Short mmCIF file of C-alpha atoms in Angstrom, two decimals:
data_model
loop_
_atom_site.label_atom_id
_atom_site.label_comp_id
_atom_site.label_asym_id
_atom_site.label_seq_id
_atom_site.Cartn_x
_atom_site.Cartn_y
_atom_site.Cartn_z
CA GLY A 1 29.45 169.93 79.87
CA GLN A 2 32.26 169.15 78.56
CA GLN A 3 33.34 166.85 75.19
CA LEU A 4 35.70 165.34 72.71
CA ASN A 5 33.94 164.78 69.72
CA GLN A 6 37.20 162.00 67.28
CA SER A 7 36.60 161.38 64.30
CA PRO A 8 36.67 159.24 62.54
CA GLN A 9 34.33 156.87 64.02
CA SER A 10 35.89 154.37 62.44
CA MET A 11 38.34 153.09 59.48
CA PHE A 12 39.79 150.45 57.68
CA ILE A 13 42.59 149.80 56.27
CA GLN A 14 46.00 146.89 54.90
CA GLU A 15 48.24 146.36 57.38
CA GLY A 16 51.10 148.31 56.36
CA GLU A 17 49.40 151.55 55.73
CA ASP A 18 49.38 154.29 58.02
CA VAL A 19 46.14 155.90 59.85
CA SER A 20 45.09 159.66 61.50
CA MET A 21 43.69 159.68 63.90
CA ASN A 22 42.54 163.95 65.62
CA CYS A 23 40.13 164.75 68.61
CA THR A 24 38.50 168.07 69.48
CA SER A 25 37.01 170.04 71.88
CA SER A 26 35.56 173.13 72.99
CA SER A 27 37.35 173.82 76.20
CA ILE A 28 40.63 173.82 77.15
CA PHE A 29 42.53 171.26 78.71
CA ASN A 30 45.99 170.37 80.99
CA THR A 31 46.31 167.47 78.71
CA TRP A 32 45.50 165.03 76.48
CA LEU A 33 46.29 161.20 76.66
CA TRP A 34 45.94 158.79 73.67
CA TYR A 35 43.94 155.12 75.38
CA LYS A 36 44.02 151.75 73.64
CA GLN A 37 41.34 149.73 74.26
CA ASP A 38 41.35 146.45 73.14
CA PRO A 39 37.40 143.89 73.78
CA GLY A 40 36.53 143.60 76.84
CA GLU A 41 39.67 145.12 78.70
CA GLY A 42 40.57 148.20 80.42
CA PRO A 43 41.98 151.01 78.74
CA VAL A 44 45.47 150.96 78.79
CA LEU A 45 47.96 154.34 78.12
CA LEU A 46 49.62 154.86 75.24
CA ILE A 47 51.05 158.00 75.19
CA ALA A 48 49.86 161.34 77.33
CA LEU A 49 50.45 164.37 76.63
CA TYR A 50 51.10 167.79 78.87
CA LYS A 51 51.76 170.71 76.81
CA ALA A 52 50.66 172.96 74.19
CA GLY A 53 52.57 171.81 71.08
CA GLU A 54 54.17 168.92 72.40
CA LEU A 55 54.98 166.45 69.70
CA THR A 56 55.71 163.25 72.25
CA SER A 57 56.34 159.50 70.16
CA ASN A 58 56.44 155.50 71.28
CA GLY A 59 57.86 153.10 68.73
CA ARG A 60 55.43 153.54 66.11
CA LEU A 61 53.15 156.02 67.61
CA THR A 62 52.68 160.27 67.44
CA ALA A 63 50.53 162.46 68.36
CA GLN A 64 50.65 166.46 69.26
CA PHE A 65 49.06 168.83 71.85
CA GLY A 66 47.77 171.64 69.61
CA ILE A 67 48.50 175.00 70.04
CA THR A 68 45.30 176.10 71.46
CA ARG A 69 45.00 172.75 73.54
CA LYS A 70 41.95 172.24 72.60
CA ASP A 71 42.78 169.34 69.85
CA SER A 72 45.24 166.98 69.46
CA PHE A 73 46.00 163.79 67.21
CA LEU A 74 47.30 160.48 67.07
CA ASN A 75 49.42 158.45 63.91
CA ILE A 76 50.01 155.43 63.90
CA SER A 77 52.40 154.37 60.97
CA ALA A 78 53.05 150.76 59.55
CA SER A 79 49.81 149.35 60.80
CA ILE A 80 50.35 146.05 62.33
CA PRO A 81 47.22 143.30 63.46
CA SER A 82 47.62 143.89 66.83
CA ASP A 83 46.88 147.30 66.15
CA VAL A 84 43.00 146.86 65.79
CA GLY A 85 40.58 148.07 68.50
CA ILE A 86 39.71 150.60 70.27
CA TYR A 87 41.26 154.04 70.25
CA PHE A 88 39.87 156.71 72.98
CA CYS A 89 41.46 160.23 73.07
CA ALA A 90 40.76 162.14 77.10
CA GLY A 91 41.28 165.15 78.42
CA LEU A 92 42.61 165.98 81.82
CA TYR A 93 39.94 168.31 83.25
CA GLY A 94 42.00 170.04 85.67
CA GLY A 95 40.50 170.86 89.94
CA ALA A 96 40.88 169.51 92.40
CA THR A 97 40.18 166.00 90.94
CA ASN A 98 41.75 165.56 87.46
CA LYS A 99 39.38 163.77 85.89
CA LEU A 100 38.71 162.31 81.93
CA ILE A 101 36.20 163.27 79.65
CA PHE A 102 37.10 160.98 77.20
CA GLY A 103 36.58 161.14 73.73
CA THR A 104 34.42 158.64 71.48
CA GLY A 105 36.53 156.60 70.01
CA THR A 106 37.69 155.50 66.15
CA LEU A 107 37.38 152.13 65.86
CA LEU A 108 40.72 150.76 63.86
CA ALA A 109 40.29 146.74 61.62
CA VAL A 110 43.87 146.20 60.21
CA GLN A 111 43.53 143.50 57.49
CA PRO A 112 46.58 141.94 57.29
CA GLU B 1 54.76 146.62 86.59
CA PRO B 2 51.93 148.02 88.84
CA GLU B 3 48.29 147.32 87.76
CA VAL B 4 44.59 148.28 89.23
CA THR B 5 43.01 144.97 90.17
CA GLN B 6 39.38 143.76 90.00
CA THR B 7 36.41 141.43 90.91
CA PRO B 8 34.39 139.96 89.16
CA SER B 9 35.73 140.01 85.77
CA HIS B 10 32.01 139.14 84.33
CA GLN B 11 29.15 139.40 87.22
CA VAL B 12 24.68 138.84 85.59
CA THR B 13 22.62 140.08 88.40
CA GLN B 14 18.87 139.40 88.99
CA MET B 15 17.29 143.08 87.96
CA GLY B 16 16.76 144.76 91.54
CA GLN B 17 18.97 143.28 93.17
CA GLU B 18 23.01 144.42 94.66
CA VAL B 19 26.20 143.97 93.33
CA ILE B 20 29.69 145.41 94.98
CA LEU B 21 32.01 146.19 92.63
CA ARG B 22 35.78 146.08 93.90
CA CYS B 23 38.92 147.51 93.25
CA VAL B 24 42.84 146.94 94.23
CA PRO B 25 44.50 150.31 93.57
CA ILE B 26 48.42 151.14 92.84
CA SER B 27 49.25 149.85 96.65
CA ASN B 28 50.60 155.03 96.44
CA HIS B 29 47.84 156.35 94.67
CA LEU B 30 45.88 158.99 96.48
CA TYR B 31 43.13 159.26 94.37
CA PHE B 32 39.91 156.45 92.61
CA TYR B 33 37.81 156.69 90.06
CA TRP B 34 34.97 154.37 89.08
CA TYR B 35 34.20 155.41 85.20
CA ARG B 36 31.01 153.29 83.55
CA GLN B 37 31.51 152.04 79.32
CA ILE B 38 27.59 150.75 77.85
CA LEU B 39 28.25 148.40 75.47
CA GLY B 40 29.89 150.12 72.28
CA GLN B 41 30.49 153.45 74.16
CA LYS B 42 32.22 155.74 75.00
CA VAL B 43 33.96 155.63 78.25
CA GLU B 44 31.95 157.40 81.82
CA PHE B 45 33.32 158.76 84.35
CA LEU B 46 30.83 158.33 87.16
CA VAL B 47 32.62 159.26 91.07
CA SER B 48 36.25 160.22 92.02
CA PHE B 49 37.49 160.03 95.79
CA TYR B 50 40.59 161.09 97.30
CA ASN B 51 41.47 161.85 101.59
CA ASN B 52 38.54 158.75 102.14
CA GLU B 53 35.57 161.25 101.01
CA ILE B 54 34.56 161.30 97.43
CA SER B 55 36.00 164.42 95.41
CA GLU B 56 33.03 164.75 92.04
CA LYS B 57 30.70 162.91 90.75
CA SER B 58 28.55 163.31 87.18
CA GLU B 59 24.83 163.48 87.07
CA ILE B 60 24.85 159.68 86.65
CA PHE B 61 26.10 158.64 89.87
CA ASP B 62 22.50 159.15 91.68
CA ASP B 63 21.78 157.42 95.02
CA GLN B 64 21.85 154.35 93.08
CA PHE B 65 25.07 153.88 93.84
CA SER B 66 27.97 154.10 96.16
CA VAL B 67 31.73 153.93 97.06
CA GLU B 68 33.49 153.06 100.41
CA ARG B 69 37.65 152.76 100.75
CA PRO B 70 36.94 149.59 103.73
CA ASP B 71 40.36 149.03 104.27
CA GLY B 72 43.63 150.52 103.15
CA SER B 73 43.69 148.56 100.27
CA ASN B 74 40.08 148.15 98.81
CA PHE B 75 38.19 150.78 97.07
CA THR B 76 34.00 149.22 96.24
CA LEU B 77 31.06 150.40 94.23
CA LYS B 78 27.79 149.34 95.30
CA ILE B 79 24.72 149.80 93.18
CA ARG B 80 21.55 149.39 95.09
CA SER B 81 18.78 147.44 93.29
CA THR B 82 19.85 147.27 89.48
CA LYS B 83 18.46 147.84 86.89
CA LEU B 84 18.85 146.45 83.13
CA GLU B 85 20.68 149.99 82.31
CA ASP B 86 23.41 149.84 84.25
CA SER B 87 24.43 147.08 82.28
CA ALA B 88 27.96 147.88 81.71
CA MET B 89 31.32 147.47 81.46
CA TYR B 90 32.94 149.44 85.27
CA PHE B 91 36.36 150.78 84.94
CA CYS B 92 38.54 150.97 88.52
CA ALA B 93 41.14 154.04 87.94
CA SER B 94 43.55 156.18 90.26
CA ARG B 95 46.73 158.00 90.08
CA THR B 96 49.29 159.24 92.69
CA ALA B 97 48.88 162.57 94.23
CA HIS B 98 50.68 165.03 91.82
CA SER B 99 48.86 167.54 89.23
CA GLY B 100 49.10 166.16 85.48
CA ASN B 101 50.01 162.19 86.31
CA THR B 102 48.43 160.17 84.52
CA ILE B 103 45.35 157.68 85.22
CA TYR B 104 45.43 154.23 85.14
CA PHE B 105 43.16 151.73 84.84
CA GLY B 106 42.47 148.04 85.82
CA GLU B 107 40.62 145.52 83.58
CA GLY B 108 37.39 146.15 83.42
CA SER B 109 33.53 143.93 85.77
CA TRP B 110 31.87 143.62 83.10
CA LEU B 111 28.14 143.32 84.77
CA THR B 112 24.75 142.18 82.81
CA VAL B 113 21.52 143.17 84.78
CA VAL B 114 18.82 140.59 84.33
#
């Protein structure tokens, strides 16, 4: 089945640093989504990317949909302690159901 | 802002018991999903539901599982004869009918099978 490989698995950074994480797939997706999950809660949508090559920002977050439609990256600038959590990329697999395939996640820890 | 709501937030059940997890999707959404996340692992697709029937299911979604939309607002996941390995966070999600629209998740129901 489709698999999304996310890297790095975890990051431990100082407050104020910039962060970059990426996601690659062997399959083509129509839409890429980035979610953040806090402990014990559901994934919360951060950014949605709909077109190959699209670069989208949401505050301190920037994400890009790769030209090949098989990869995406997420950057967080000037990290703050509340950025702590697990970040998941997800590919929206088209067809009748539009199910999401999730990446393996990147754990982000921010040291104040 | 409209949201997907799930109950219970946490349930502990004995192995072999039946469990029903409930979800109220966002009101104008037409596609409904259940996902599962075993502790420390990624979120996995279980099943999608549209027009009162299952549209797709994963290999995880075997005969032990069933879904139902008993009325106009609720969407339930039933797990018959629970096993220890069913312990996980179960997320309900929904979306509108427009292709490419994003999927919104509930806060999850944490199931512990003992």
